[in-house]
Every structure is written in structure tokens, then in C-alpha cells.
Tab-separated table of C-alpha atoms and ligand atoms in Angstrom:
chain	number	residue	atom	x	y	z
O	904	UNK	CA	1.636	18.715	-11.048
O	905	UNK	CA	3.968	19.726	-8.321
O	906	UNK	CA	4.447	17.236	-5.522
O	907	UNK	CA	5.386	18.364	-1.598
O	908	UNK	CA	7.090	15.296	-0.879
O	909	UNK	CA	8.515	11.800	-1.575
O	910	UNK	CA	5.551	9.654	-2.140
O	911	UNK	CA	3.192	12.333	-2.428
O	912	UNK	CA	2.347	11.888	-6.463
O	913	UNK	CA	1.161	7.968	-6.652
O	914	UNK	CA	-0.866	7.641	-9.961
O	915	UNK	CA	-3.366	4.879	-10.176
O	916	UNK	CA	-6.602	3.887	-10.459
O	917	UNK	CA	-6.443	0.855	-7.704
O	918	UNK	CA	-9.764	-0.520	-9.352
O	919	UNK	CA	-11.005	-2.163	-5.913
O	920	UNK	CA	-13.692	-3.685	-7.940
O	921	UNK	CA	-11.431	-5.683	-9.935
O	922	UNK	CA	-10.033	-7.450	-7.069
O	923	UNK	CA	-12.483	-9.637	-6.514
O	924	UNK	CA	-12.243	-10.819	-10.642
O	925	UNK	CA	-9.447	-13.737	-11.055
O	926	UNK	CA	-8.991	-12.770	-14.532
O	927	UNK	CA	-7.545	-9.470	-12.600
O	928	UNK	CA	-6.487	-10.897	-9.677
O	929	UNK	CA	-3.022	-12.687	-11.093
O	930	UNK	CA	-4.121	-14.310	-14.616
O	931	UNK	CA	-3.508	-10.936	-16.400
O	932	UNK	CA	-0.093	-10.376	-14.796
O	933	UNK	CA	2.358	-11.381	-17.327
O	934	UNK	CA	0.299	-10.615	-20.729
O	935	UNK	CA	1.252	-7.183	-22.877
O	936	UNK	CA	-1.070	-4.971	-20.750
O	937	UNK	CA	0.109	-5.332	-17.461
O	938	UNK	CA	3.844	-4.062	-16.101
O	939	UNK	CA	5.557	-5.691	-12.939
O	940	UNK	CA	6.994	-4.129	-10.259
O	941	UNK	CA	9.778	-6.694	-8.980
O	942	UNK	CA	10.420	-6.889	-4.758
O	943	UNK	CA	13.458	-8.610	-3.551
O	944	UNK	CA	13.933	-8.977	0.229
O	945	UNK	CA	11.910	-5.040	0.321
O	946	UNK	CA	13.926	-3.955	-2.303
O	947	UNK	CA	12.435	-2.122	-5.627
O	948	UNK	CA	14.273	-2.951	-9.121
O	949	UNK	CA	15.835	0.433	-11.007
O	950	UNK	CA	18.495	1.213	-13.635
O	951	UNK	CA	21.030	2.795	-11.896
O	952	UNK	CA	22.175	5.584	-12.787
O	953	UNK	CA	23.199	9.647	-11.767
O	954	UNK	CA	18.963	9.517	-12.592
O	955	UNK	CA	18.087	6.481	-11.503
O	956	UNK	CA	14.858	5.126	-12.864
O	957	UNK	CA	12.064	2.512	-11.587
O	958	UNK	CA	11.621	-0.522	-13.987
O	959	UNK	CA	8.531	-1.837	-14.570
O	960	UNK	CA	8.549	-5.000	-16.296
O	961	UNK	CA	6.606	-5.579	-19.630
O	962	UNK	CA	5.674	-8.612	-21.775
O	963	UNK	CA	8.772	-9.577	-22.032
O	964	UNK	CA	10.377	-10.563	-18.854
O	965	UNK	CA	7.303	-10.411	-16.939
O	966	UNK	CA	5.469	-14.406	-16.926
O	967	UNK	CA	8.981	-16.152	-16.241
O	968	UNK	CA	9.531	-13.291	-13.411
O	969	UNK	CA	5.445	-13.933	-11.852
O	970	UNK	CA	6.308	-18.218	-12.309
O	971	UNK	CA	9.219	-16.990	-10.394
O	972	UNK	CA	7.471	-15.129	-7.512
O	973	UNK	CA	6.023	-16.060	-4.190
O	974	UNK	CA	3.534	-13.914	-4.530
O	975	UNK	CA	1.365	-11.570	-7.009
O	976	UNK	CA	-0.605	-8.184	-5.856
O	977	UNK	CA	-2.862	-6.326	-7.841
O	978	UNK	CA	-1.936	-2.383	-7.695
O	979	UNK	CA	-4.469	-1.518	-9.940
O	980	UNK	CA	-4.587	0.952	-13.795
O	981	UNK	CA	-2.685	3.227	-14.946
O	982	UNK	CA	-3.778	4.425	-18.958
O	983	UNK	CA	-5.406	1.085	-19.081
O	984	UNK	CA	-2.002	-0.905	-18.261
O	985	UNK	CA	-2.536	-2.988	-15.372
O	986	UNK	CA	0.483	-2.978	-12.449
O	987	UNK	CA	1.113	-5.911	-10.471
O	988	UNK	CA	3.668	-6.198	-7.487
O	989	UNK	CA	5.451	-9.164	-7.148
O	990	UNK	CA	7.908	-10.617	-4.501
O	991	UNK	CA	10.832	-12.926	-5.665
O	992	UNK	CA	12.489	-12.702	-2.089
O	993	UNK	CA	11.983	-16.647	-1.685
O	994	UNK	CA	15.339	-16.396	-4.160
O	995	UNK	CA	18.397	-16.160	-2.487
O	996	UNK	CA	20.782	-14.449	-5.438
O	997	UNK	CA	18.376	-12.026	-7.561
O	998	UNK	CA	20.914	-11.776	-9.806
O	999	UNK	CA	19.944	-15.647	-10.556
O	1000	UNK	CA	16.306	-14.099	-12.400
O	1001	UNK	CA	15.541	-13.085	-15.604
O	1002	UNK	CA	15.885	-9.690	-15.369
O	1003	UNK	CA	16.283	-6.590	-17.724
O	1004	UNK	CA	19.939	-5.723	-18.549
O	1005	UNK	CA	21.177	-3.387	-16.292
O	1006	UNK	CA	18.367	-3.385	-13.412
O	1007	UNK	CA	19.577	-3.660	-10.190
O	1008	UNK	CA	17.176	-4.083	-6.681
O	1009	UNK	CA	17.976	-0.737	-4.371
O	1010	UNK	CA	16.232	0.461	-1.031
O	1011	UNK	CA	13.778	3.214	-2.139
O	1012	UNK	CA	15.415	5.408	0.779
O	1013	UNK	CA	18.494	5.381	-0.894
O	1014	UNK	CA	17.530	6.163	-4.080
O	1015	UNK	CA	15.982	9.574	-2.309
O	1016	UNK	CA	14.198	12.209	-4.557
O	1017	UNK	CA	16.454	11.428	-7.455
O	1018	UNK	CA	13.513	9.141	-8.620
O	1019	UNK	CA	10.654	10.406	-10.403
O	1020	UNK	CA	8.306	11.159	-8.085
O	1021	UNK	CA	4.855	9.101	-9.851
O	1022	UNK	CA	6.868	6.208	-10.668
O	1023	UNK	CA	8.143	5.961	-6.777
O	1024	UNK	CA	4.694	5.884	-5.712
O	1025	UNK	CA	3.981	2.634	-7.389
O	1026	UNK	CA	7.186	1.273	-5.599
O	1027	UNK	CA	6.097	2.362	-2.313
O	1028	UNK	CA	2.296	1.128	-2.739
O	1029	UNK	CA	3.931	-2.366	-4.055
O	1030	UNK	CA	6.997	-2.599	-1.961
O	1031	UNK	CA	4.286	-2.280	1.289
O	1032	UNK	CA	2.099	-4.751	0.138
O	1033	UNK	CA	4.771	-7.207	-0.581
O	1034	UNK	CA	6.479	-6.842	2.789
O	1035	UNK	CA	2.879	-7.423	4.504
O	1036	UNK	CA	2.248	-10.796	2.564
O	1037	UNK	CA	6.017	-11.921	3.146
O	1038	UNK	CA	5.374	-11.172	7.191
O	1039	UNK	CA	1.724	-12.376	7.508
O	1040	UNK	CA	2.242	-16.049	6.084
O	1041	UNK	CA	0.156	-17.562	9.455
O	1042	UNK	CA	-2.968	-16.512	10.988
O	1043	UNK	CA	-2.980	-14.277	14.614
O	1044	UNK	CA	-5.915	-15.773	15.705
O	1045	UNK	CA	-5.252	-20.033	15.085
O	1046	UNK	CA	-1.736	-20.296	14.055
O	1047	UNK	CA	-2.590	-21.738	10.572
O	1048	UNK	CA	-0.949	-20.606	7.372
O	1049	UNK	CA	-2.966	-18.162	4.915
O	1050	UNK	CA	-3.190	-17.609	1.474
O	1051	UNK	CA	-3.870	-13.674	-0.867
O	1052	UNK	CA	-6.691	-13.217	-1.732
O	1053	UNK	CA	-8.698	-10.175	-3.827
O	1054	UNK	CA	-6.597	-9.746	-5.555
O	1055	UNK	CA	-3.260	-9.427	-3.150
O	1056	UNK	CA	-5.210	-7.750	-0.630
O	1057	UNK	CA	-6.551	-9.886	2.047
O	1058	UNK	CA	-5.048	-13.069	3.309
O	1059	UNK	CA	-7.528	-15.969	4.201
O	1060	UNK	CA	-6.600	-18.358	7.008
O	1061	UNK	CA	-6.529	-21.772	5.191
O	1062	UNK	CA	-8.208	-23.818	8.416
O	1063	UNK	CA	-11.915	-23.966	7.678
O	1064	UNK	CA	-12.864	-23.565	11.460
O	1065	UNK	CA	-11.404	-20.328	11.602
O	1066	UNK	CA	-11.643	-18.957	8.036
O	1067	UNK	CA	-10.233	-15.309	9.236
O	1068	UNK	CA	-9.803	-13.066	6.956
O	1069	UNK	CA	-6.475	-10.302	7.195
O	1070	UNK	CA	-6.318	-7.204	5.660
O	1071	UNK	CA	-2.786	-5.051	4.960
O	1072	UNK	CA	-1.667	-3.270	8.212
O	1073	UNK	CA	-0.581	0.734	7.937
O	1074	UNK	CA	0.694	2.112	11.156
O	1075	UNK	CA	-0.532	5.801	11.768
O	1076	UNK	CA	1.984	7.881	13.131
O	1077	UNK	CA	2.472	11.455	14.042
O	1078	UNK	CA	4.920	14.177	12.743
O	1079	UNK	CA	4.257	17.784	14.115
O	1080	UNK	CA	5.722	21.015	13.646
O	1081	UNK	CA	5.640	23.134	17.088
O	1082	UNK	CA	5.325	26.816	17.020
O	1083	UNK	CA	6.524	28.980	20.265
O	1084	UNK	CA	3.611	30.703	22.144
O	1085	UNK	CA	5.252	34.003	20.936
O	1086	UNK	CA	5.234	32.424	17.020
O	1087	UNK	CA	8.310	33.530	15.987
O	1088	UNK	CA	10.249	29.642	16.852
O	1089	UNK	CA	9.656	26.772	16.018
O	1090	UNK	CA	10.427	23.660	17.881
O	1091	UNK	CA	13.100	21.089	16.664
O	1092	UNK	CA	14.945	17.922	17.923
O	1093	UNK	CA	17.666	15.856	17.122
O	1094	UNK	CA	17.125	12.017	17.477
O	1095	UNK	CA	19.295	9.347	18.897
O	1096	UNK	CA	18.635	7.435	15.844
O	1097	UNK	CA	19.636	10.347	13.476
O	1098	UNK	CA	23.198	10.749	12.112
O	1099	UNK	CA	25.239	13.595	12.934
O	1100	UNK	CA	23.433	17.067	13.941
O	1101	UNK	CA	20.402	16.438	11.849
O	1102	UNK	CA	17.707	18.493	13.703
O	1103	UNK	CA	14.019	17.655	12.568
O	1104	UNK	CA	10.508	17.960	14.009
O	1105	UNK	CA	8.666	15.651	16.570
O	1106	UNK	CA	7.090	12.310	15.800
O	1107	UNK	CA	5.977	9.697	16.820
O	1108	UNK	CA	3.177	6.651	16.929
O	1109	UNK	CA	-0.084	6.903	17.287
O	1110	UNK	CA	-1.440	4.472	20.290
O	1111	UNK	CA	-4.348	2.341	20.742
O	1112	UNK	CA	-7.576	4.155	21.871
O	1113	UNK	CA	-5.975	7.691	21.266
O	1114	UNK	CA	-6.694	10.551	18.956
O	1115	UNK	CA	-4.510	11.849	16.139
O	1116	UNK	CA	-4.686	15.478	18.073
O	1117	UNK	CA	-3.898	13.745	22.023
O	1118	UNK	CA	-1.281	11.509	20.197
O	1119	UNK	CA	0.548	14.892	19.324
O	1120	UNK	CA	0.085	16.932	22.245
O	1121	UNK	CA	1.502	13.171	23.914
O	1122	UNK	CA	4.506	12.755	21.911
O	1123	UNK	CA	5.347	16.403	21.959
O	1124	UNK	CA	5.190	16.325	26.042
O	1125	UNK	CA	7.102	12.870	26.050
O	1126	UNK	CA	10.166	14.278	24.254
O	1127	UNK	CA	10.368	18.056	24.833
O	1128	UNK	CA	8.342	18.281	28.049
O	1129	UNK	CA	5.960	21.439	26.124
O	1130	UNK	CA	2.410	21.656	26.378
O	1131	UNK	CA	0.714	22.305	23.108
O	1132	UNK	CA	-2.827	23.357	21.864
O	1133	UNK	CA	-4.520	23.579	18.844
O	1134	UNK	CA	-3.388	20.703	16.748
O	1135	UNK	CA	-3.932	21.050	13.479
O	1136	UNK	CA	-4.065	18.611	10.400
O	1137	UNK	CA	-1.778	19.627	7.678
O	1138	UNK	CA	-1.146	17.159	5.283
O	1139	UNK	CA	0.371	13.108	5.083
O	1140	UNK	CA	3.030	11.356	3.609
O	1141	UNK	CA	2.955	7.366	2.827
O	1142	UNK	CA	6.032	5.681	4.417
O	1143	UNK	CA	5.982	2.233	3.702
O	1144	UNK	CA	9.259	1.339	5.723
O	1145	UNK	CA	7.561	-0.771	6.359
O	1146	UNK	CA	4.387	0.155	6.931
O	1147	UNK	CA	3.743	3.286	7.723
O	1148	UNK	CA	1.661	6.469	7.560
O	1149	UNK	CA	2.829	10.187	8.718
O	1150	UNK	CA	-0.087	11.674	9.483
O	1151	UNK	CA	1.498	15.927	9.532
O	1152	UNK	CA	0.389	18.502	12.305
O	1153	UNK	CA	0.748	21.949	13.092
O	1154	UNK	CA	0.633	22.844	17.298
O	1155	UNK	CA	0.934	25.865	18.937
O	1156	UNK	CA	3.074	25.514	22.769
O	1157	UNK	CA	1.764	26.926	25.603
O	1158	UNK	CA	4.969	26.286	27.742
O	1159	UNK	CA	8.350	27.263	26.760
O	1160	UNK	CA	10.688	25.150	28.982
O	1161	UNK	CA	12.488	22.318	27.536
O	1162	UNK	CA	12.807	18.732	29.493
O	1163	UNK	CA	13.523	15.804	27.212
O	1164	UNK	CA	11.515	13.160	29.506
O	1165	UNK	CA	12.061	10.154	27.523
O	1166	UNK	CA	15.106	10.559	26.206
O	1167	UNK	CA	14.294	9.997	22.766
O	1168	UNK	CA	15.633	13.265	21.721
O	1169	UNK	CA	19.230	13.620	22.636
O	1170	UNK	CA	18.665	17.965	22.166
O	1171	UNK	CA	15.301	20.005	21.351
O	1172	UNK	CA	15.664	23.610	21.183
O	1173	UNK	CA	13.160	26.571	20.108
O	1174	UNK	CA	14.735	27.823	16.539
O	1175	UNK	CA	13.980	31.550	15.106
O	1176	UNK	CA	13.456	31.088	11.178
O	1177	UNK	CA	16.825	33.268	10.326
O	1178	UNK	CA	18.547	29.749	12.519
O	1179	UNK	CA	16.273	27.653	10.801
O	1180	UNK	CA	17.572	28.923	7.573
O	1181	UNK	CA	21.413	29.093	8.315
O	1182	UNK	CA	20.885	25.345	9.294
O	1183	UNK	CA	19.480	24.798	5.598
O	1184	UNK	CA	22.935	26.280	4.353
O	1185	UNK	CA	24.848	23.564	5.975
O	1186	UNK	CA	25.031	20.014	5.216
O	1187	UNK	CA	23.141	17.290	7.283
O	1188	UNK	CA	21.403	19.915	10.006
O	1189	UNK	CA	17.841	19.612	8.696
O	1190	UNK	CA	16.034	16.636	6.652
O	1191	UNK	CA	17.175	16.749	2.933
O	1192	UNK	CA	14.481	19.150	0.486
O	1193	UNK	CA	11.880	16.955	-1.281
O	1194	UNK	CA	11.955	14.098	0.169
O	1195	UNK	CA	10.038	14.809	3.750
O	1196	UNK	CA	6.885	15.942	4.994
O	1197	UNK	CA	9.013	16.835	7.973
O	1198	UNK	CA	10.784	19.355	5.945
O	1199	UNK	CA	7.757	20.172	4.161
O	1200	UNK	CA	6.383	21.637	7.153
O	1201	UNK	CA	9.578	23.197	8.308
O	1202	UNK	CA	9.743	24.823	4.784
O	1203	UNK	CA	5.892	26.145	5.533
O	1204	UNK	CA	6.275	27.585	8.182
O	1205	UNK	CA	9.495	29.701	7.188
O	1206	UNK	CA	7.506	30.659	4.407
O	1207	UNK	CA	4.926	32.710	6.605
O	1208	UNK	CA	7.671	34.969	8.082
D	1312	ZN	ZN1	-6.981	-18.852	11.543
């Protein structure tokens, strides 16, 4: 299997209907069929290494580490070995747990496409879920505090007058590749936030009460000042940092003049593919290959010409 992208290649069965079993929901975790995925502070545990690899805890290790943890999610199967997530950031010095030789807690950023692709899914999927339970300790609605439950994914509010139930958030957001009303540029920007002259394509969040397609044609206007039509679906990325999903579009402009409105964007400019290309031949001009749908859909589109 070939992947586009980071995070594109998660394998496992996430067994909904086991959720709602305690037997699955925690009990098993810790027992020679299940492996653990560690969190610390939204860190993932990994040998280090020139090919750094995700550890997964196994018999072991893995009951002192879950009496150790705050909390316990339920990813689901993989080959019949059951994956749980579990956060140990309530310990100030990881170092402190009973770890495997030689495991280390990294930021999955860092760690980039060096990591083999399947195995970062699993960190993603359990490094979200652990950040949502670490930030959603007390109910919106009464104040109280709330405990997991199915499983790790729901949170019940613990005052029996409200009883509210919480489910894990994922924040849609946009990321759109702009094509010039001639077709032979594409559209590109360079962020504040972004180091150096790293040019990229548009995104952005999605808002309340909005459509993926008027969120894009939105963003797009807000920090390039184009008008675009026809936006079109192309594929997503999970981005769980934190909680995140980039939702990847396709849009054709139907204006040409650039006006960064918001200021987001500190340059945009309309790129022909030969410019697009001698930016790929120099370091930190363009997100890094297999790692974003961003560059994914750069890469796409220089494919077609
Ligand atoms: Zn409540």
C-alpha cells in the first residue's frame, strides 16, 4: 500500500461495538493481547534512532504503565491484538516510569515521515484522544467534573441532574490548492507563522453554519483577495495537533489580482509549475515531501502539466 501523506495509512479495526463491553473497555489493557501506546504531556513514546520507531507496549511493561495512567482509551484491533492509548501526563518526570530501555516520548511532528507510516497512525488516533480527555476533565454545560466512558470515548458529567454526555471534538478545517483562471499557476502563500520562505497553499477553519465549499472560497478571499469557483473535494489528512481535520480542495480563480486582506499571509503570488519545481530544489521553500496533504496537492497538480 502506498500512502499520500503523514497519517494517511492508520490500520485498525476500532471495533465501536466493543466499547460499550468493560471487559474491552480497560480490563483487557495490560494482559498479552493488547499493546499500549504511552502519551506524556501529547507526546508519543519511540526508540530513537536515524529510523525512529513507535513503541507499543506489550505484556510486559504494560499493567504497571495503565496503574500508572490517568486515563485508558480503547483504539480498537489490529490481527486480533487489542491497542489501548494511555496518558501518564499526571507524572511530572516520565523518565520516573517503567519504561522499555531506550524509549524516549517525542512530538510526532518532529519525528516527520521518518516513522513508519501505519504505526504513526495509531499515535495520531491515540495521541488525539488523550489530549481531548486531559482538556475535557469538567462539563460545558454545569461545571461538574466527568468521567470516560465507552470505552475512552465519551465523557459523562458525574452530577446526576445534568448527566451530559461529551463526545471527542475534531476541528474541520480547510486546505485548498488554487489554480489561475488561465490553469497554468497555481496559487501559493507564505504564512506569518511559517519559518523562513516556506511557500504553501491556503487554509484555514471551517466556521459555524458554513459549508466546506463557502469556507474555501472564504478563506481564499480573506488572505489573497481571489474569487474562486468550483471547489472541489480532493482528499483529507488527520491532524491531531491537537485536534484537527484537513479537509483538501481543488478551486479554480476567477480573479487574478492579489490583496492579502487579513494579513495572514505575509506574500501570495500565482506560481507557473517550472517555479513551483525550482522551489522543490531548494531547501525550506515548499512543505517537506510525504508528510503533507498540502504538498500532496501541490505535487498533483504539477503532475498534470
Ligand atoms: Zn454537567
Amino acid at each position: 500500500m502506498t500512502f499520500r501523506f503523514y497519517f494517511d495509512g492508520i490500520k485498525i479495526d476500532r471495533a465501536a461495538h466493543l466499547r460499550r463491553d468493560s471487559d474491552w473497555s480497560g480490563a483487557h489493557a495490560g494482559t498479552s493481547e493488547t499493546r499500549i501506546v504511552p502519551i506524556w504531556r501529547d507526546q508519543s513514546l519511540v526508540m530513537a534512532g536515524a529510523q525512529p520507531q513507535a513503541v507499543f507496549v506489550d505484556a510486559g511493561n504494560a499493567q504497571a504503565l495503565c496503574d500508572a495512567a490517568s486515563c485508558t482509551v480503547f483504539l480498537g484491533l489490529d490481527n486480533g491484538v487489542a491497542y489501548y492509548a494511555i496518558d501518564l501526563s499526571n507524572h511530572e518526570d516520565p523518565t520516573q516510569l517503567p519504561l522499555p530501555a531506550g524509549s524516549m516520548f517525542e512530538d510526532l511532528r518532529k519525528l516527520a515521515s521518518n516513522l513508519d507510516q501505519v504505526e504513526a497512525g495509531k499515535l495520531a488516533y491515540g495521541r488525539a484522544l488523550a489530549f481531548w480527555h486531559r482538556t475535557h476533565q469538567f462539563c460545558g454545560v454545569c461545571g461538574s467534573a466527568t468521567k470516560p466512558g465507552k470505552g475512552g470515548h465519551e465523557r459523562v458529567c458525574l452530577n446526576e441532574a445534568c448527566g451530559k454526555h461529551h463526545f471527542p471534538r475534531t476541528d474541520p478545517a480547510v486546505i485548498m490548492l488554487v489554480t489561475h483562471p488561465d490553469g497554468d499557476k497555481c496559487l501559493l502563500g507564505r504564512n506569518k507563522r511559517f519559518q523562513g520562505l516556506r511557500f504553501s497553499t491556503l487554509a484555514g477553519f471551517v466556521e459555524p453554519g458554513e459549508t466546506l465549499e463557502q469556507a474555501v472560497r472564504r478563506e481564499v478571499y480573506e488572505e489573497s483577495g481571489i474569487v474562486t469557483i468550483d471547489e472541489t473535494y480532493q482528499a483529507s489528512q488527520p491532524w491531531p495537533f491537537p485536534a484537527s481535520i484537513m479537509l483538501g480542495f481543488r478551486a479554480r480563480a476567477v480573479t487574478t489580482e492579489i490583496d492579502c486582506i487579513d494579513e495572514e499571509l505575509v506574500e501570495a503570488k500565482w506560481c507557473t509549475r517550472d517555479e513551483v519545481r525550482a522551489m522543490s530544489n531548494t531547501d525550506n521553500v515548499l512543505p517537506p515531501p510525504a508528510y503533507s496533504i498540502s504538498r500532496w496537492l501541490i505535487d498533483s497538480w504539477l503532475n498534470e502539466g
